[in-house]
PDB file of C-alpha atoms in Angstrom:
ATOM      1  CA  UNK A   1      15.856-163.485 158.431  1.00  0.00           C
ATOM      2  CA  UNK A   2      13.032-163.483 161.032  1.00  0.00           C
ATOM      3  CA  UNK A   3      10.199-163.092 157.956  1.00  0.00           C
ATOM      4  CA  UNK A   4      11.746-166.863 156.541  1.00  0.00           C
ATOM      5  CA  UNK A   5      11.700-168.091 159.977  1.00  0.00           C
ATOM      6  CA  UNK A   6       8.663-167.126 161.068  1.00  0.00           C
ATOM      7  CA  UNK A   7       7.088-168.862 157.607  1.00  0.00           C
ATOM      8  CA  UNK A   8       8.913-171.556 157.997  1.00  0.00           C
ATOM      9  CA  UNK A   9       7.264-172.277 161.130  1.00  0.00           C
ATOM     10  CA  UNK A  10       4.233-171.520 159.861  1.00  0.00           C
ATOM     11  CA  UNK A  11       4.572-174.503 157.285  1.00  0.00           C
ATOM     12  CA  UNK A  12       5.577-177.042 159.459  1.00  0.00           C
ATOM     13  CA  UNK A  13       2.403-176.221 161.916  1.00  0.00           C
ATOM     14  CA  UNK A  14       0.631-176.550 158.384  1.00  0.00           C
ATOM     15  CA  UNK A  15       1.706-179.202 157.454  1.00  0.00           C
ATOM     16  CA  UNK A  16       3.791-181.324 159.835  1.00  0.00           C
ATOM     17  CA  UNK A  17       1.723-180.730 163.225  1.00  0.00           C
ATOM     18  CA  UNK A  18      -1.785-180.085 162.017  1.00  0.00           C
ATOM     19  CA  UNK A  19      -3.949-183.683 161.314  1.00  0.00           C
ATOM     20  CA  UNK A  20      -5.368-182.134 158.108  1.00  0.00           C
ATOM     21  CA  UNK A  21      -5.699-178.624 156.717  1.00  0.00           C
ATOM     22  CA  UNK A  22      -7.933-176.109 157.310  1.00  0.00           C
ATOM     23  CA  UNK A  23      -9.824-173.046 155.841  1.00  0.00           C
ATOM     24  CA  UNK A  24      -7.230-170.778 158.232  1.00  0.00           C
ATOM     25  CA  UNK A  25      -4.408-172.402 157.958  1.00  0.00           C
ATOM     26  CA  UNK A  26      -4.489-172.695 153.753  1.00  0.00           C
ATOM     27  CA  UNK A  27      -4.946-169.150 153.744  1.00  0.00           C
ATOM     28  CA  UNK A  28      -2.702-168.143 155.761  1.00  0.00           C
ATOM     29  CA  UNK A  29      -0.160-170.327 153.772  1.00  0.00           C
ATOM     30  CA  UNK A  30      -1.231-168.682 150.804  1.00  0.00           C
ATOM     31  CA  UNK A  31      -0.331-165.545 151.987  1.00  0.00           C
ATOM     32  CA  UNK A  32       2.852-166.374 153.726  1.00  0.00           C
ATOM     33  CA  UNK A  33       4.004-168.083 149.917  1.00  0.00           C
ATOM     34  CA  UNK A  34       2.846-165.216 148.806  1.00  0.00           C
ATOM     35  CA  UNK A  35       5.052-162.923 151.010  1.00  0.00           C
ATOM     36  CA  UNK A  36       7.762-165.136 150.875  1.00  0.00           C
ATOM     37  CA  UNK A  37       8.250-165.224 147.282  1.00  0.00           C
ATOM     38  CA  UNK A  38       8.210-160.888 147.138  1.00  0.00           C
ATOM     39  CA  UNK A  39      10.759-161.059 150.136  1.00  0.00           C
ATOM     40  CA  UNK A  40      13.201-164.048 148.297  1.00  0.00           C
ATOM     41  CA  UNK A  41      13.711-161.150 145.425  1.00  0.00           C
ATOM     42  CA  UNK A  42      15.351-158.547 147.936  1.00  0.00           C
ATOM     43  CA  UNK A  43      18.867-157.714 147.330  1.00  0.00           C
ATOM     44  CA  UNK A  44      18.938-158.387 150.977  1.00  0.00           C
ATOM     45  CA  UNK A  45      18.311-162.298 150.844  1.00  0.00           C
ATOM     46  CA  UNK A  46      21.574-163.448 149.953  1.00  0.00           C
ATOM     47  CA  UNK A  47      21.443-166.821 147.488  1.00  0.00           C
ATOM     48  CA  UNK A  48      21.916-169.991 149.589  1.00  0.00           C
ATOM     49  CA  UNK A  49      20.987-173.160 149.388  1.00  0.00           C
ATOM     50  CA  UNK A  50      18.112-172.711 152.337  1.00  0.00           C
ATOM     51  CA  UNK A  51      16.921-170.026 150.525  1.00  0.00           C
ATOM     52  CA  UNK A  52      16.146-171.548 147.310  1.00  0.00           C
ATOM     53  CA  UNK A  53      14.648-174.551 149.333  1.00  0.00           C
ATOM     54  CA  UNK A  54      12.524-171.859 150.867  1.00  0.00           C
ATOM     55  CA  UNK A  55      11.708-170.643 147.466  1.00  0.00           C
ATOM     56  CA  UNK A  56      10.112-173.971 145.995  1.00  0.00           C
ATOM     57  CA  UNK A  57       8.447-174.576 149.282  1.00  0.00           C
ATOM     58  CA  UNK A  58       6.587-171.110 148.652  1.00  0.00           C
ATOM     59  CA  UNK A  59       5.661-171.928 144.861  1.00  0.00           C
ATOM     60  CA  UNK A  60       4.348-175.394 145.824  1.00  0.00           C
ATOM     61  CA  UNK A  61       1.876-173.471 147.258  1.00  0.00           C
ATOM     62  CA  UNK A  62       0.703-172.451 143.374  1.00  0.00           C
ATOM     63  CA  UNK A  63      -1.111-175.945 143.505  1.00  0.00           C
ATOM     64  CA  UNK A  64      -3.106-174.790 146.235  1.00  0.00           C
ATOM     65  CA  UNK A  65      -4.350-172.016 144.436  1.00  0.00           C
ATOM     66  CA  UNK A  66      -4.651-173.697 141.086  1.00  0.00           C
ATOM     67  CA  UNK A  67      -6.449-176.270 143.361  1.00  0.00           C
ATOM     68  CA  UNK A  68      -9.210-173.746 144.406  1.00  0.00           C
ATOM     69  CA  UNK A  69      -9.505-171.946 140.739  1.00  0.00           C
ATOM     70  CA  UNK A  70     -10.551-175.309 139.984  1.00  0.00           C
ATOM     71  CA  UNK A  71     -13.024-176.055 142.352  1.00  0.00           C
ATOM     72  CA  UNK A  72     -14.330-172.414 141.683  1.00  0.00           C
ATOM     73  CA  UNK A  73     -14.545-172.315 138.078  1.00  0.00           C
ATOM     74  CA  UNK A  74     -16.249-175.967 138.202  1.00  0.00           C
ATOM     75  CA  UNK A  75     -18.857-174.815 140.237  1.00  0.00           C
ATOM     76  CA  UNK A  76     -19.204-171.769 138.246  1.00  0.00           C
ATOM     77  CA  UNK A  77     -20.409-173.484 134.912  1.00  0.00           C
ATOM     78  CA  UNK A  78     -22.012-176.493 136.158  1.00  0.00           C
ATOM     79  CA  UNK A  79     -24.724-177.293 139.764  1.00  0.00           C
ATOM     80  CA  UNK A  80     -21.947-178.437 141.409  1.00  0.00           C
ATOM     81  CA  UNK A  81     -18.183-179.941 141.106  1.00  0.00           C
ATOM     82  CA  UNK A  82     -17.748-182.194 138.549  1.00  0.00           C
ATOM     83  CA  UNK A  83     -15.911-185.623 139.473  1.00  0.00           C
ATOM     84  CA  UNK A  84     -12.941-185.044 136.782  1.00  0.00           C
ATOM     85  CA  UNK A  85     -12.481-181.748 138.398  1.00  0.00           C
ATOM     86  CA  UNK A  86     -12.964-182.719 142.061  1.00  0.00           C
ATOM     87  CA  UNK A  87     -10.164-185.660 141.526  1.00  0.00           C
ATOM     88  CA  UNK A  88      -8.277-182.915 139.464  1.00  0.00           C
ATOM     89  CA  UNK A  89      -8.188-180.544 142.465  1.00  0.00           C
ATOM     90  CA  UNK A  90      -7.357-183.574 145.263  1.00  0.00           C
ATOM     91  CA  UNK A  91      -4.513-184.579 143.035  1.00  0.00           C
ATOM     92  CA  UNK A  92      -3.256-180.715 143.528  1.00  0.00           C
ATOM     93  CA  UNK A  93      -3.675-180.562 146.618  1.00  0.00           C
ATOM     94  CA  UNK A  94      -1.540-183.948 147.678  1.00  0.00           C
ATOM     95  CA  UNK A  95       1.306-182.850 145.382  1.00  0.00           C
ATOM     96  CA  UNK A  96       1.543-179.934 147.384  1.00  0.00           C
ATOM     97  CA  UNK A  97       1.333-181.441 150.556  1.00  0.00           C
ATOM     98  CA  UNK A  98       4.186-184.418 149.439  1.00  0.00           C
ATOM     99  CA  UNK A  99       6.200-181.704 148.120  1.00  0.00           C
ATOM    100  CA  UNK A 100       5.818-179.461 151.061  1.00  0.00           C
ATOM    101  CA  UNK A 101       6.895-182.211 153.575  1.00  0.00           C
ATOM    102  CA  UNK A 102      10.030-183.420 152.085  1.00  0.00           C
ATOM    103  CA  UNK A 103      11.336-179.359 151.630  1.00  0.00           C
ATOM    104  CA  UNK A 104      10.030-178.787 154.831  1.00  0.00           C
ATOM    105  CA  UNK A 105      12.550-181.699 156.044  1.00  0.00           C
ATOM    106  CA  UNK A 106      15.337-180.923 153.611  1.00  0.00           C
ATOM    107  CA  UNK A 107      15.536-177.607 155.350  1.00  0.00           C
ATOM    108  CA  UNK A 108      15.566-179.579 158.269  1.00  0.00           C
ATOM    109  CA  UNK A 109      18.052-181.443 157.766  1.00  0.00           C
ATOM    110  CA  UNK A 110      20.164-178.759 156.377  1.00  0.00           C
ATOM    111  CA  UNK A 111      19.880-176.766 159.703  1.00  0.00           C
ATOM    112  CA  UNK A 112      21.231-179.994 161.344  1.00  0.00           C
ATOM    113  CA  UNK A 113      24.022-180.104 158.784  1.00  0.00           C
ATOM    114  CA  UNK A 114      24.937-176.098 159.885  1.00  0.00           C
ATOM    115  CA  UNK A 115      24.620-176.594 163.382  1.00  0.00           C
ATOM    116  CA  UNK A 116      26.344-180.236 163.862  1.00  0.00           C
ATOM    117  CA  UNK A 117      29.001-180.137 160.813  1.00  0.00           C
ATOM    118  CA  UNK A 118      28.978-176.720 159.201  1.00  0.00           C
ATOM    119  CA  UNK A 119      32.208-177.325 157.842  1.00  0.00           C
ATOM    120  CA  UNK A 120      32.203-181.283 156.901  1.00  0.00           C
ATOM    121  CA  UNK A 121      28.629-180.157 155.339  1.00  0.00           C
ATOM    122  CA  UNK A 122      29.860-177.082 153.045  1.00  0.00           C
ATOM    123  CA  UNK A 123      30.514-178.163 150.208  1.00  0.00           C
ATOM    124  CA  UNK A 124      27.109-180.382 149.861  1.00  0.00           C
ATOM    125  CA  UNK A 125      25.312-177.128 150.826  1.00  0.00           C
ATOM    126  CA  UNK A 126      25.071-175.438 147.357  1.00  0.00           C
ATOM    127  CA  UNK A 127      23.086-173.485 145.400  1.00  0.00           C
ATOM    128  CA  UNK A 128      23.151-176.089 142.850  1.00  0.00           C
ATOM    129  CA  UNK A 129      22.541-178.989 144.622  1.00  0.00           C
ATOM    130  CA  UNK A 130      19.576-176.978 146.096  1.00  0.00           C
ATOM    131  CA  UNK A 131      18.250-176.857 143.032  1.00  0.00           C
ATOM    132  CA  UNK A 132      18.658-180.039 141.681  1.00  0.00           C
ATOM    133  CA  UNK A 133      16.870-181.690 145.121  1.00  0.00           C
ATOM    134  CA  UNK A 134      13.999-179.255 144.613  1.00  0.00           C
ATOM    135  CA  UNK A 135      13.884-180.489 141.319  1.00  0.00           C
ATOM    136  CA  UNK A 136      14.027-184.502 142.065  1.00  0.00           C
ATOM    137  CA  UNK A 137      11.738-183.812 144.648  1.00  0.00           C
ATOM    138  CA  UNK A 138       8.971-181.824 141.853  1.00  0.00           C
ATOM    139  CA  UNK A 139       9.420-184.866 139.544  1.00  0.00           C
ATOM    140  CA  UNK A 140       8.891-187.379 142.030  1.00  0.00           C
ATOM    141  CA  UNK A 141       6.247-186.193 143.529  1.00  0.00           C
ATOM    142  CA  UNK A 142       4.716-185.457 139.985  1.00  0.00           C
ATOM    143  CA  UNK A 143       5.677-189.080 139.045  1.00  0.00           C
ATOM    144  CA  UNK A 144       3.885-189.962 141.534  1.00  0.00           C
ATOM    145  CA  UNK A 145      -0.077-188.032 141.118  1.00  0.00           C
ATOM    146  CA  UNK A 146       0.240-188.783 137.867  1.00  0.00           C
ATOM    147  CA  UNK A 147       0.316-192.456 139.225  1.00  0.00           C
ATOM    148  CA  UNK A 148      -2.792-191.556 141.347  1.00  0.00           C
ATOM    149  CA  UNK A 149      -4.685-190.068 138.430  1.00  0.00           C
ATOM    150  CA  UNK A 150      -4.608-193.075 136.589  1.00  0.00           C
ATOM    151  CA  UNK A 151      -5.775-194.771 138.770  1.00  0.00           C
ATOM    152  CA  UNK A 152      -8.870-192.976 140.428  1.00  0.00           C
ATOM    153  CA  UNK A 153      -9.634-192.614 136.510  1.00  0.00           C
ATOM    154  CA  UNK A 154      -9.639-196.532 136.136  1.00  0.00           C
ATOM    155  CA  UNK A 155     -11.768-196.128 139.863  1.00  0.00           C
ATOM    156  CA  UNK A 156     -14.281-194.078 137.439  1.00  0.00           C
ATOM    157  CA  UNK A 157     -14.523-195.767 134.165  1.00  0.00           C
ATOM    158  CA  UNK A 158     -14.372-199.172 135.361  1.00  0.00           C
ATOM    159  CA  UNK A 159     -15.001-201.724 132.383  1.00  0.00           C
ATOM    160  CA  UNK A 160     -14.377-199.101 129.786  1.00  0.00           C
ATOM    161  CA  UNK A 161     -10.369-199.563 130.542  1.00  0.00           C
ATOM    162  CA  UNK A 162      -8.240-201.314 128.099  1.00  0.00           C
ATOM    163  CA  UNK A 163      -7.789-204.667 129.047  1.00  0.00           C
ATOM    164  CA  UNK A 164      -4.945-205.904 126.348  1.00  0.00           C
ATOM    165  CA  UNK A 165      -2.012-204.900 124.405  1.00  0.00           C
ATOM    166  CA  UNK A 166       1.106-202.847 126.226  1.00  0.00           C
ATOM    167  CA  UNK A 167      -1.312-199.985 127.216  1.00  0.00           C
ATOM    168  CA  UNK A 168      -3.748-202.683 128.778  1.00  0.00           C
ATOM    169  CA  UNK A 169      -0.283-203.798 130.740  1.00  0.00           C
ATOM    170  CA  UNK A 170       0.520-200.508 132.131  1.00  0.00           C
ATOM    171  CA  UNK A 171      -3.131-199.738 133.216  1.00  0.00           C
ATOM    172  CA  UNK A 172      -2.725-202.513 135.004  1.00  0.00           C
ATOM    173  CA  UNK A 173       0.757-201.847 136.232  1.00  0.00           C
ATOM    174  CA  UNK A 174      -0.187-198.502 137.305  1.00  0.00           C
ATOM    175  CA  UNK A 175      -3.546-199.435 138.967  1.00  0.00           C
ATOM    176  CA  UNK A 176      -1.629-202.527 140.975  1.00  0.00           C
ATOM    177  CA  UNK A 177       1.203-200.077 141.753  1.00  0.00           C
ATOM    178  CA  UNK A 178      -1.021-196.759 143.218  1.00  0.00           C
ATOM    179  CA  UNK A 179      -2.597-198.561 146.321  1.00  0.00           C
ATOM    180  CA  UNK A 180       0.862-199.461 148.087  1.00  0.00           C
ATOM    181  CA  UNK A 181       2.275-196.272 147.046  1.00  0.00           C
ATOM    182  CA  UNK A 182      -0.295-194.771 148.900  1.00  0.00           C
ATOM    183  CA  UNK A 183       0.906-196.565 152.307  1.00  0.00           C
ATOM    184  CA  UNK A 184       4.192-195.952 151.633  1.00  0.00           C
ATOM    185  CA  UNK A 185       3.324-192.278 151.216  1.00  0.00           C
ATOM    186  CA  UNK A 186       1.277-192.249 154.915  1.00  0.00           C
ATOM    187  CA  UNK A 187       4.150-194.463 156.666  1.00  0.00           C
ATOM    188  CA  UNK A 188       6.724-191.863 154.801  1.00  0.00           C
ATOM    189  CA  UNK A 189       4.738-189.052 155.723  1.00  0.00           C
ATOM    190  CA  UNK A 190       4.564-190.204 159.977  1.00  0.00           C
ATOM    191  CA  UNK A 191       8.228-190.982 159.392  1.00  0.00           C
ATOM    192  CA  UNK A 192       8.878-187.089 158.356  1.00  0.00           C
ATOM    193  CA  UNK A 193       7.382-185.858 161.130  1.00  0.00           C
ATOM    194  CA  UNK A 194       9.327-187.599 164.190  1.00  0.00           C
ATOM    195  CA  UNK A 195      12.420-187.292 161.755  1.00  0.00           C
ATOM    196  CA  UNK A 196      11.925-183.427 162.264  1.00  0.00           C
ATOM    197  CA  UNK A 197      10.913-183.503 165.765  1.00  0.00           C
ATOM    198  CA  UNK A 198      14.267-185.406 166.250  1.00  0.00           C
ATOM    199  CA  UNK A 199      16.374-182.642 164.515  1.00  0.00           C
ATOM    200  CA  UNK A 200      14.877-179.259 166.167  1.00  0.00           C
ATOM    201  CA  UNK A 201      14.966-181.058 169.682  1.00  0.00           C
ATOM    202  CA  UNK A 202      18.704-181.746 169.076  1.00  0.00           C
ATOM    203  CA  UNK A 203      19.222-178.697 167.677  1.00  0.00           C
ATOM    204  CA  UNK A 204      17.656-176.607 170.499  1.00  0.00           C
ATOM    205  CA  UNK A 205      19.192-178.631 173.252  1.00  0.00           C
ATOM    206  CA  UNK A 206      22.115-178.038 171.430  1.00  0.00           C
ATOM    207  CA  UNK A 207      22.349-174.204 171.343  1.00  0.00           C
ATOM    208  CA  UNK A 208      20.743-173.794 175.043  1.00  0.00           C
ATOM    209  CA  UNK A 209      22.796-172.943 177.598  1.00  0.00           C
ATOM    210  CA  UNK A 210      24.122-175.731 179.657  1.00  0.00           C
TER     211      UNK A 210
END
């Protein structure tokens, strides 16, 4: 449908062209998720795989708004945002952002899939296995800013983390392990983006008219 495409584009000008986000640009994606996830329980959305991609791309977008609750109710009961809830709201936001990448590529890729080998591709492209990438991806991604937390609350405490015993090892593990993730995640993240660029610009060539 035009609505899906039209949000889809959205997201990857949200999240794959612009540098960093924006006042605008968050709100609109709120209220594109928003519209998206009303439109996903039509009768007239059939159930494919894109679509359910589509579907956890829009509820990432739940971080973003638990994200801003945060920062709101924060401020609302203290001078200003506290540290724990400032970190807190950060974490949300980069889930979302990791999470919204790699759907924004599956969907990608899946268009490549339809366009170059629609029939090769078929049985791959299932509702199930839509659902179990979305859910890798979630638990990944979670895996992964629960990694971060840990360690920006090490960042904060300082001394007052355990320095022995098996939790005194994974503290460690967990503090040693966060910093290269976080390259990996940038390098992974530039690596997304001219992997999509790639795909549309073969796609479009492909379907113009020679």
């Amino acid at each position: 449908m035009k609505d899906l495409r039209r949000y889809l584009a959205l997201k990857y000008i949200q999240y794959l062209v612009l540098s960093s986000s924006n006042a605008v640009s968050t709100l609109l994606g709120l209220l594109g998720s928003v519209y998206t996830m009303i439109l996903l329980q039509s009768a007239k959305v059939s159930s494919k795989s894109t679509a359910v991609l589509i579907s956890s791309l829009a509820q990432a977008d739940i971080l973003v708004f638990l994200s801003l609750l945060s920062d709101v109710l924060s401020g609302s009961f203290g001078a200003g945002v506290s540290p724990a809830a400032s970190v807190l709201a950060r974490i949300l936001l980069t889930a979302n952002a990791h999470v919204s990448c790699v759907l924004l590529s599956c969907v990608a890729f899946e268009a490549y899939l339809i366009t170059f080998l629609p029939s090769e591709s078929r049985p791959l492209r299932t509702v199930r296995n839509a659902r179990l990438l979305s859910r890798a991806i979630w638990t990944l991604v979670a895996a992964e800013c629960a990694l971060f937390l840990v360690d920006d609350h090490l960042r904060a405490s300082g001394a007052s983390a355990p320095s022995r015993g098996p939790l005194g090892l994974l503290v460690q593990l967990s503090s040693a392990a966060a910093a290269p993730l976080r390259s990996l995640s940038y390098i992974l993240g530039i690596l997304l983006r001219i992997i999509n660029v790639y795909i549309y610009y073969k796609i479009f060539f492909s379907m113009s008219p020679r």
